[in-house]
Coordinates of C-alpha atoms and ligand atoms in Angstrom, one line a residue:
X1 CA -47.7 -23.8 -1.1
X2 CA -45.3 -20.7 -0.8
X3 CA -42.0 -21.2 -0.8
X4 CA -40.4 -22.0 3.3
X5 CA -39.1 -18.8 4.7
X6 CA -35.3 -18.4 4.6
X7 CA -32.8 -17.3 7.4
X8 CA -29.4 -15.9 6.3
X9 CA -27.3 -16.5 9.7
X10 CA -24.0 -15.5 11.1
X11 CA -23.4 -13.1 8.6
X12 CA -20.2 -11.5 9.5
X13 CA -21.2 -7.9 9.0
X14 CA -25.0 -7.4 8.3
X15 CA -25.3 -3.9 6.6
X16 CA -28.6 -2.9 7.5
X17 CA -28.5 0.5 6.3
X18 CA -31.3 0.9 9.0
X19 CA -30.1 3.6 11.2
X20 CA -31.8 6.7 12.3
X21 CA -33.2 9.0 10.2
X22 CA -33.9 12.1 12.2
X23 CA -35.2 14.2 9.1
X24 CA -37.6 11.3 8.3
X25 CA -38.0 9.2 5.2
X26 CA -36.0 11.4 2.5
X27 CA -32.4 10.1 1.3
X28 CA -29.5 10.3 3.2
X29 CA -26.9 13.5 3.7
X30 CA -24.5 15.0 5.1
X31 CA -23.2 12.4 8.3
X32 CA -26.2 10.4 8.1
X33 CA -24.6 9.4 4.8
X34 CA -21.8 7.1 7.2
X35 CA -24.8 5.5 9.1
X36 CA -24.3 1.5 7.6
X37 CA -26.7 -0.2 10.6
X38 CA -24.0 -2.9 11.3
X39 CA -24.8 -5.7 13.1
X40 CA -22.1 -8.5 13.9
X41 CA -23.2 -12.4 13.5
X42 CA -26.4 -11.0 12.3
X43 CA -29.0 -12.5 10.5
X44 CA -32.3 -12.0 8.1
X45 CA -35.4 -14.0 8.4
X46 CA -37.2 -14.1 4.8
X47 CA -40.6 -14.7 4.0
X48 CA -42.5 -15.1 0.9
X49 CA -39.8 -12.6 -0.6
X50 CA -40.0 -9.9 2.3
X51 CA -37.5 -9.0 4.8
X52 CA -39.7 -10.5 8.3
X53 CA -36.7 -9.1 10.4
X54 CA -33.3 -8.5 10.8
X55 CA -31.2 -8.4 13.9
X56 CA -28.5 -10.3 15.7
X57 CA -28.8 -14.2 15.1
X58 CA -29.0 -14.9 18.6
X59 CA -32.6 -13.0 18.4
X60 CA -34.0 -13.8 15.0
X61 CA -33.2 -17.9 15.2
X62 CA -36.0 -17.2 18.0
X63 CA -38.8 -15.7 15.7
X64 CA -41.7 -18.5 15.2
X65 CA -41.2 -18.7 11.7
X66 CA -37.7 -19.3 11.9
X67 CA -38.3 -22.6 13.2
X68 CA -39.8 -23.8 9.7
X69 CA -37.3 -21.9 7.7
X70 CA -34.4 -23.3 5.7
X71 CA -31.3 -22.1 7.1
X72 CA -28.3 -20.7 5.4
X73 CA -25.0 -19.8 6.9
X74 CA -23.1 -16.4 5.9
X75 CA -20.5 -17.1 8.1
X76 CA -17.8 -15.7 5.6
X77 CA -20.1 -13.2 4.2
X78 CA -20.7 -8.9 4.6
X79 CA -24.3 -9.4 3.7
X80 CA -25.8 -5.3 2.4
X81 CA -28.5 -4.5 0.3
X82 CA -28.7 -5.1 -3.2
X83 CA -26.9 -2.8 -5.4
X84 CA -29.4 -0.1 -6.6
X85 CA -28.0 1.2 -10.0
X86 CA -30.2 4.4 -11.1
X87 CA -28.2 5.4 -14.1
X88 CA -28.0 3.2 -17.0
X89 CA -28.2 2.5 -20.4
X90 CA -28.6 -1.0 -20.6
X91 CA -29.8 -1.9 -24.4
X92 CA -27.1 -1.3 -27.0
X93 CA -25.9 -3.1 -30.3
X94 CA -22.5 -3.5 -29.6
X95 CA -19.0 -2.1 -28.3
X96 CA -17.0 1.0 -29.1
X97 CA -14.1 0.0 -28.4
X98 CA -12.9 1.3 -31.9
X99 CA -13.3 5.1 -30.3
X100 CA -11.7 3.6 -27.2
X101 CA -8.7 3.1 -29.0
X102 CA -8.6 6.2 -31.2
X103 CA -9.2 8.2 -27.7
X104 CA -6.6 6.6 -26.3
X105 CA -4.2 7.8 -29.3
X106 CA -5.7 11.4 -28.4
X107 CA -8.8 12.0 -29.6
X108 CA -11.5 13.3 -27.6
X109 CA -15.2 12.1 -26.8
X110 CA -16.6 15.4 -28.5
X111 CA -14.4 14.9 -31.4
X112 CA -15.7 12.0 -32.3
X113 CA -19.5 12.4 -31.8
X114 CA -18.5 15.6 -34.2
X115 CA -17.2 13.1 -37.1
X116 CA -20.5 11.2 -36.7
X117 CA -18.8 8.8 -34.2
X118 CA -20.3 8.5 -30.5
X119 CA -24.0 8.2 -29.7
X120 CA -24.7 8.6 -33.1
X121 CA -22.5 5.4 -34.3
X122 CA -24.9 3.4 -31.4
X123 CA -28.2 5.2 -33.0
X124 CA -27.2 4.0 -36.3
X125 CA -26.3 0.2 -35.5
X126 CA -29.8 0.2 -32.7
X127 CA -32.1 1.1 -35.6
X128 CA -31.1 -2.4 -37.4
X129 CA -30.7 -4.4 -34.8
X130 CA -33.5 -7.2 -33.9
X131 CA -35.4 -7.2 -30.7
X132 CA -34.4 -10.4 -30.1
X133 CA -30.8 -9.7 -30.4
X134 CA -30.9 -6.7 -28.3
X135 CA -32.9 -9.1 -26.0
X136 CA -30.1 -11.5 -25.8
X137 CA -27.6 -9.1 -25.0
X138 CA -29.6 -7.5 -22.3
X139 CA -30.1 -10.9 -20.3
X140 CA -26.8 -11.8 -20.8
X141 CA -25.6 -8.3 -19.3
X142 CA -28.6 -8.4 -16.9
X143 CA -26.8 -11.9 -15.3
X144 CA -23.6 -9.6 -14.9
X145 CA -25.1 -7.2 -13.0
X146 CA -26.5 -10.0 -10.6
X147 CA -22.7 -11.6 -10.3
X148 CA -21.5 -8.0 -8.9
X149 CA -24.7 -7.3 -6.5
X150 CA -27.2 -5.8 -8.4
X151 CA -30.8 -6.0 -7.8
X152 CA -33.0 -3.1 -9.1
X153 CA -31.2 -1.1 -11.9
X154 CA -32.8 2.1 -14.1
X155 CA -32.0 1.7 -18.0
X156 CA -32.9 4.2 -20.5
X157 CA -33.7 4.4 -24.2
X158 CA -31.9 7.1 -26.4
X159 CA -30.3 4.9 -28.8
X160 CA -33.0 5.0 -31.0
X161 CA -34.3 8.8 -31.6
X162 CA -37.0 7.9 -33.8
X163 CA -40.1 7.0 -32.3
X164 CA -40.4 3.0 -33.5
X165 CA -36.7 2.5 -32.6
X166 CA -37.2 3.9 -28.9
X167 CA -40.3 1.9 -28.7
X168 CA -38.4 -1.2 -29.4
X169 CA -36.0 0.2 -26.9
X170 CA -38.4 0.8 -24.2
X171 CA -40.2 -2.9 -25.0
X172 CA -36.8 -4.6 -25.1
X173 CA -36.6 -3.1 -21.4
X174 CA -40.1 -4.1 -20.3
X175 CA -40.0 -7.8 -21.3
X176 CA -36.3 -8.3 -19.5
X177 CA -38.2 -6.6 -16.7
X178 CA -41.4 -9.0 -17.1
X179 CA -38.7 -12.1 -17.2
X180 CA -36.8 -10.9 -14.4
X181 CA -34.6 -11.6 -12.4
X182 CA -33.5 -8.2 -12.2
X183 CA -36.1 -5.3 -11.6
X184 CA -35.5 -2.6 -14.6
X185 CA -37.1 1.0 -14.1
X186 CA -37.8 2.5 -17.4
X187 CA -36.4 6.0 -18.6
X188 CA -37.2 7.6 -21.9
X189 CA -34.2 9.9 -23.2
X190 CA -35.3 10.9 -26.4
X191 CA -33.2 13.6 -26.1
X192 CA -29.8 11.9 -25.5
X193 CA -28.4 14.0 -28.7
X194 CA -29.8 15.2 -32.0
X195 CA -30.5 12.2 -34.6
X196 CA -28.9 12.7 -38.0
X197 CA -32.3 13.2 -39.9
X198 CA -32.4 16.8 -37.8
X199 CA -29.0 17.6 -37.7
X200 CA -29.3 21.9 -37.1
X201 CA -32.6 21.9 -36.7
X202 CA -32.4 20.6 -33.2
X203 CA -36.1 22.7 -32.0
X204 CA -37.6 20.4 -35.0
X205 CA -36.6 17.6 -32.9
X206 CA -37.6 19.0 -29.9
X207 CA -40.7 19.9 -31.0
X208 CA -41.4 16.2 -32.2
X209 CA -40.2 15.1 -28.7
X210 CA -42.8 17.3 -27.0
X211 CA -46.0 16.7 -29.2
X212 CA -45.3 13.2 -30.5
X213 CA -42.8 11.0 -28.5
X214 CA -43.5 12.2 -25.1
X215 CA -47.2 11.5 -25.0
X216 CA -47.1 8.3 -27.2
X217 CA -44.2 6.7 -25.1
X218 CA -46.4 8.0 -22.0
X219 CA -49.8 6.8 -22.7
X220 CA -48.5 3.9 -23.6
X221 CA -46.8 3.3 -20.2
X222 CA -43.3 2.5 -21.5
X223 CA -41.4 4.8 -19.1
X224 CA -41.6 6.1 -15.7
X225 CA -39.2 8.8 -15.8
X226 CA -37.9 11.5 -18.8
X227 CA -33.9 12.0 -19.1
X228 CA -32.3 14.8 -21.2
X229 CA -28.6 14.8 -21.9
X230 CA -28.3 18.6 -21.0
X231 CA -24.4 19.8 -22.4
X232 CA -22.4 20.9 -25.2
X233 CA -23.4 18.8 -28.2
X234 CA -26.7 17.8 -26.9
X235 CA -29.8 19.6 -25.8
X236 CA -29.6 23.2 -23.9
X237 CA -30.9 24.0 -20.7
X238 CA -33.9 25.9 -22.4
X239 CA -34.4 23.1 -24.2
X240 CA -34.1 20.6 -21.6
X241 CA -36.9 22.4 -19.6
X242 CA -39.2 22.6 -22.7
X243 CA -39.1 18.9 -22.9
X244 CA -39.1 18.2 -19.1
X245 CA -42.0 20.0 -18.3
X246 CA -43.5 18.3 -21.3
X247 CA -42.9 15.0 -19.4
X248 CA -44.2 16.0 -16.6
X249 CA -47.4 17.1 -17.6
X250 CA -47.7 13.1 -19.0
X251 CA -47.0 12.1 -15.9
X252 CA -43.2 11.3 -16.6
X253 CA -41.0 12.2 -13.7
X254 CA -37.8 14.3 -15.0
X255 CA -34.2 13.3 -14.5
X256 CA -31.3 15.2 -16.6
X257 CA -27.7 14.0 -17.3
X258 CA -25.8 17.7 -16.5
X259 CA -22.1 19.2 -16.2
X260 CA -20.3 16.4 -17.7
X261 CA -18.7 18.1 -20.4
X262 CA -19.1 21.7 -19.7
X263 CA -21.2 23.8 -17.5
X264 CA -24.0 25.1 -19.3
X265 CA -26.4 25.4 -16.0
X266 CA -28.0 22.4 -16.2
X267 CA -27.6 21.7 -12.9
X268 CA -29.3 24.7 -11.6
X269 CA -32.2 23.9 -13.9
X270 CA -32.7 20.5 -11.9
X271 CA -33.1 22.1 -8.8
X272 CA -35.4 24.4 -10.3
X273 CA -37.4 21.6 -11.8
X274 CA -37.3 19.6 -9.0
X275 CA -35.8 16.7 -11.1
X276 CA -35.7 13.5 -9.5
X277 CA -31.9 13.3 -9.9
X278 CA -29.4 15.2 -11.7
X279 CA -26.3 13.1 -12.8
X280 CA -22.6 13.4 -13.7
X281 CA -22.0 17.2 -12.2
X282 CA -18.0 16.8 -12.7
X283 CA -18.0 20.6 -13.8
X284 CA -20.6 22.1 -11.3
X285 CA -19.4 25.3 -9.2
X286 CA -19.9 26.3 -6.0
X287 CA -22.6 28.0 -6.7
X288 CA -24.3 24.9 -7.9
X289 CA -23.2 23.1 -4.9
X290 CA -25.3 25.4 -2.9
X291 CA -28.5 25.6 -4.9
X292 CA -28.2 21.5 -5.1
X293 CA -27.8 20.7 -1.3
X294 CA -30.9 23.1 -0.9
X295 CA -32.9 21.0 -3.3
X296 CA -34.8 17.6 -3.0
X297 CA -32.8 16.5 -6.5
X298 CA -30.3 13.4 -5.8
X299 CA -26.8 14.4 -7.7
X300 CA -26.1 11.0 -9.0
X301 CA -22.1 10.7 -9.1
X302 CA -20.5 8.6 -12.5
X303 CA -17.0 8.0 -11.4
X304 CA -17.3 5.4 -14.4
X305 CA -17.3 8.0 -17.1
X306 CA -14.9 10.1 -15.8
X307 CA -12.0 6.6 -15.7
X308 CA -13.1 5.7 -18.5
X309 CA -12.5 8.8 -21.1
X310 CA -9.4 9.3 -18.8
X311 CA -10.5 12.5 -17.5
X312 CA -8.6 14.1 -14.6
X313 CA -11.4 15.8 -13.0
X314 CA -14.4 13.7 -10.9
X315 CA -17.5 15.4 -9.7
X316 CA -16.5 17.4 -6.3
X317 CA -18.1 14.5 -4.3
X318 CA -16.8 15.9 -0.9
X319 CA -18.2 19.7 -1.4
X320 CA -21.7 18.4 -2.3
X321 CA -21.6 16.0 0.7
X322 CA -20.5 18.3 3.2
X323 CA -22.7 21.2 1.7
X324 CA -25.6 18.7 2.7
X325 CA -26.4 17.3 -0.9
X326 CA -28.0 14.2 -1.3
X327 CA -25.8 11.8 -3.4
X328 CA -26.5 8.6 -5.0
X329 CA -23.6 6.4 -7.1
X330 CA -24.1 4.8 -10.6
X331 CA -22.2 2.8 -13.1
X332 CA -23.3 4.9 -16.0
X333 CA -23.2 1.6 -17.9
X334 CA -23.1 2.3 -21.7
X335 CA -20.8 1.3 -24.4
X336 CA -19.2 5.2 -25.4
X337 CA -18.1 6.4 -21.2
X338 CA -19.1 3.5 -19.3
X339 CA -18.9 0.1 -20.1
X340 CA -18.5 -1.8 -16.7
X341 CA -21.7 -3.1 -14.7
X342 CA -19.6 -3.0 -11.6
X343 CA -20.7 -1.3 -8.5
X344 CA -18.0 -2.2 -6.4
X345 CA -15.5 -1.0 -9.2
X346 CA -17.4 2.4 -8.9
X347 CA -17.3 2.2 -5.3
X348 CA -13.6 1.9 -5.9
X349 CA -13.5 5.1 -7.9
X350 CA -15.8 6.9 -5.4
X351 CA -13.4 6.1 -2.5
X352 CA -9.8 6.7 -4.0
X353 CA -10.7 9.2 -6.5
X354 CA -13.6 10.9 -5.4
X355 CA -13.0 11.0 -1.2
X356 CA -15.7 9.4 -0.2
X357 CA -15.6 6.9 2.7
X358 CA -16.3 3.5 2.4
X359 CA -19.4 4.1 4.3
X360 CA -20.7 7.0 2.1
X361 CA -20.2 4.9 -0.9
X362 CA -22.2 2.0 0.1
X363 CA -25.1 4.3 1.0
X364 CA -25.0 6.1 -2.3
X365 CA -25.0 3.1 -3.8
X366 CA -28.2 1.5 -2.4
X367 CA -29.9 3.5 0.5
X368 CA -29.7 6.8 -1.9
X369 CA -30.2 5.2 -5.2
X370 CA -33.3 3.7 -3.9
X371 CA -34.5 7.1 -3.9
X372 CA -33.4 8.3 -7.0
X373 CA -35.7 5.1 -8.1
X374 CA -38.8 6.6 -5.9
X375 CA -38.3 3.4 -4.5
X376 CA -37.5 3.8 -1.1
X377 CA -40.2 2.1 0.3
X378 CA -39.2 -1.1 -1.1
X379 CA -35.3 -1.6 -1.9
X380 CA -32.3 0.3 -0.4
X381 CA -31.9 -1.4 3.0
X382 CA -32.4 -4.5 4.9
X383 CA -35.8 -3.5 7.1
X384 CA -38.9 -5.5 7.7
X385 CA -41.2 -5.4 5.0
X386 CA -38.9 -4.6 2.5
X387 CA -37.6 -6.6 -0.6
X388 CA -35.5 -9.3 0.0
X389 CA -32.6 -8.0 -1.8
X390 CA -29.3 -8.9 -0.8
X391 CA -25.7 -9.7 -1.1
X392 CA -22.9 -10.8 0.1
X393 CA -19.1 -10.3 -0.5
X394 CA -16.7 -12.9 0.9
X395 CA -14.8 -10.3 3.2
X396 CA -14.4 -9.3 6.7
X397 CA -14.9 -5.9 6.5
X398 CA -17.8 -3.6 4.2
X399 CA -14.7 -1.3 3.7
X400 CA -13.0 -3.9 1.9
X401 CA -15.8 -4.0 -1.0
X402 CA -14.2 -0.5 -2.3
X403 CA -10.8 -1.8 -1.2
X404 CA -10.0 -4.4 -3.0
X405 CA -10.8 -3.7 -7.2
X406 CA -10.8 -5.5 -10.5
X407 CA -11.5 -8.3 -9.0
X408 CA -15.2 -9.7 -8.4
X409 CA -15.9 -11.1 -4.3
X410 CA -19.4 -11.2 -4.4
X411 CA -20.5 -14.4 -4.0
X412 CA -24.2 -14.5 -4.1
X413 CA -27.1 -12.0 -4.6
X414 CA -30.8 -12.3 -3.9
X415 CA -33.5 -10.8 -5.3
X416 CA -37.0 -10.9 -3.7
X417 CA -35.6 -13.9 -2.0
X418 CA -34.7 -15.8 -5.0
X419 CA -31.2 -16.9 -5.7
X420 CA -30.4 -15.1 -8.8
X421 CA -26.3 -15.4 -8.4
X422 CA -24.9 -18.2 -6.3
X423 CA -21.0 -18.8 -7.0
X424 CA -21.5 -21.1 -3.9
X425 CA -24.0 -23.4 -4.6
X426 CA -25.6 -23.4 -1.4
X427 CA -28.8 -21.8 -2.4
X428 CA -30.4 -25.0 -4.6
X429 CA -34.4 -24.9 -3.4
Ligands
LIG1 O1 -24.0 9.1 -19.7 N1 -23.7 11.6 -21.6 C1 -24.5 11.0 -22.3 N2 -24.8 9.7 -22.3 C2 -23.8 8.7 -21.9 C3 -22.9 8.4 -23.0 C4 -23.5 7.6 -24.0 C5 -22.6 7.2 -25.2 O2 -21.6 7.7 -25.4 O3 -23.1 6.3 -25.8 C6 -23.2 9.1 -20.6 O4 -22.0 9.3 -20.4
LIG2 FE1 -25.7 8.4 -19.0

């Protein structure tokens, strides 16, 4: 027998995200960016893990299947979407918080990946570690994510740089996605920096990214999407589009980290390329800005990073929303620039340090990183026939999810349906 169909009623503020969408199905810009959907006392009628509808509770305690459905109060509850987290690098050995502490005595992120520290430090410690271990971490920060919202997140290799270790990466990822509760989207970034073995000869490595790596990791189905950690210290733009096109050809879609740490036109490569996303952008320029909004690319924001290394300068969130740029928000969540799984914590940063409204934030969040997942169709608001991802803050007000920080109000999250966090205890079937 399928599970009884579930209504979530009386939530407080129901964040639909299911406003108008006068340029039809594509993310969200410019104003349509502050479009939540509210509806007061409203409610969500679930069935067999699908959003049946959504409205005012008044309306959907009359739908024929409500009648059968078990009922669950959100009295005290802004109910939204499920987080959609579209940049992360979710399997790694262990901590730096060695190099936290010598950055925060004034060393730099680039000094230390130059002494061998960084990215490097992580490759070296992935290539030993067991699956199982890396397994057992990933659940464990998988149930994290849930606690803070979380429903769909994007994780990417590049920890391993040699073939078997991204393999193991890349299966690590697709068993915690076969186990669930948490859908994982694959991303290979072989070219997250230069392993040791080919330290300056960095087109070697390309090259063995483009004949070997690519296509095995491909036909093997490991990974829907191909990164490429485009800066200073990593891979070039030329080289970037060698490998990307590569990708492409095996049916991997391309996505490039860019601008983080200097300009080196990566940005304007993504556009070109018409890459799925193009994430960090703290040092784009206004000509950038311009060639982005034009483009179909989502610029994924990182607040995370930027706190994190203690930088001063945040990607010019405001000048690529008003320019009409489509922009998504991420944690970033690795151990070297990023090691929170906190969405609200980034919609913090996004609010006070980048400008954006409360509004814009929560849209970035799901609605935009929905599409920076390709899919739209399924996660990244609350409309019939979607997923049944949601959850809920104990708050009055959606603004107060950036508002209040460091401290963790969500209070349940479901995904397809399922309880997969309930501080409350109210969702025992
Ligand atoms: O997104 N920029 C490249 N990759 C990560 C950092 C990874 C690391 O330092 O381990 C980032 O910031
Ligand atoms: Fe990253």
């Amino acid at each position: 027998m399928p599970p009884r169909p579930l209504l979530i009623t009386h939530c407080r503020q129901l964040v639909t995200l299911a406003g108008s969408r006068p340029e039809g199905s594509g993310p969200r810009r410019g104003r349509q960016l502050r479009e939540l959907g509210i509806i007061r006392d409203g409610a969500v009628l679930i069935s067999e893990g699908r959003i049946e509808t959504v409205g005012p509770t008044r309306r959907v305690e009359r739908h024929p299947l409500a009648r059968q459905a078990e009922k669950i109060s959100a009295r005290e509850f802004v109910v939204l979407p499920g987080f959609v987290d579209s940049h992360t690098h979710l399997v790694f050995p262990s901590s730096r918080a060695d190099e936290y502490e010598q950055r925060i005595a004034g060393a730099t992120y680039e000094q230390i990946a130059r002494r061998g520290g960084g990215i490097l430090s992580t490759v070296k410690k992935l290539r030993r570690a067991p699956s199982q271990e890396l397994l057992r971490q990933g659940r464990n920060w998988l149930a994290e994510f849930a606690a803070h919202g979380t429903t769909t997140l994007e994780a990417k290799s590049g920890y391993g740089l040699d073939l078997k270790s991204e393999i193991k990466i890349l299966e690590v990822l697709h068993r915690l996605n076969r186990e669930g509760p948490l859908e994982i989207v694959p991303t290979f970034l072989g070219a997250h920096v230069v392993p040791r073995e080919y330290k300056k000869r960095s087109q070697a490595y390309v090259e063995l990214l483009v004949r070997r790596m690519i296509p095995t990791i491909a036909s093997r189905g490991l990974a829907e999407f191909c990164d490429v950690f485009c800066d200073h210290g990593a891979f070039t733009p030329a080289q970037a589009r060698l490998i990307l096109t590569a990708a492409r050809v095996c049916g991997l879609e391309p996505r490039l980290h860019a601008e983080q740490l200097a300009r080196t036109g990566g940005a304007h490569l993504a556009a070109q390329l018409h890459a799925v996303s193009v994430d960090h952008l703290e040092r784009v320029k206004r000509d950038d800005i311009r060639r982005l909004a034009r483009s179909s690319t989502i610029c994924t924001l990182l607040p995370g990073p930027v706190f994190h290394l203690g930088k001063a300068a945040y990607a010019p969130a405001r000048a690529l929303i008003d320019a009409g740029a489509a922009v998504a928000l991420a944690t970033d969540f690795n151990p070297g620039t990023s090691p929170t799984v906190s969405m609200p914590m980034i919609l913090s940063l996004a609010c006070t340090q980048m400008r954006m409204t409360p509004a814009e934030a929560i849209t970035a969040a799901t609605f935009n990183g929905a599409h920076a997942l390709r899919r739209a169709d399924r996660v990244g608001s609350l409309e019939p026939g979607k997923q049944a991802d949601l959850c809920a803050f104990e708050l009055c007000d959606y603004r107060e999810i950036p508002y209040y920080f460091g401290v963790n109000l969500c209070r349940w999250t479901l995904k397809r349906g399922q309880a997969i966090y309930d501080a409350t205890g109210r969702f025992q079937r």
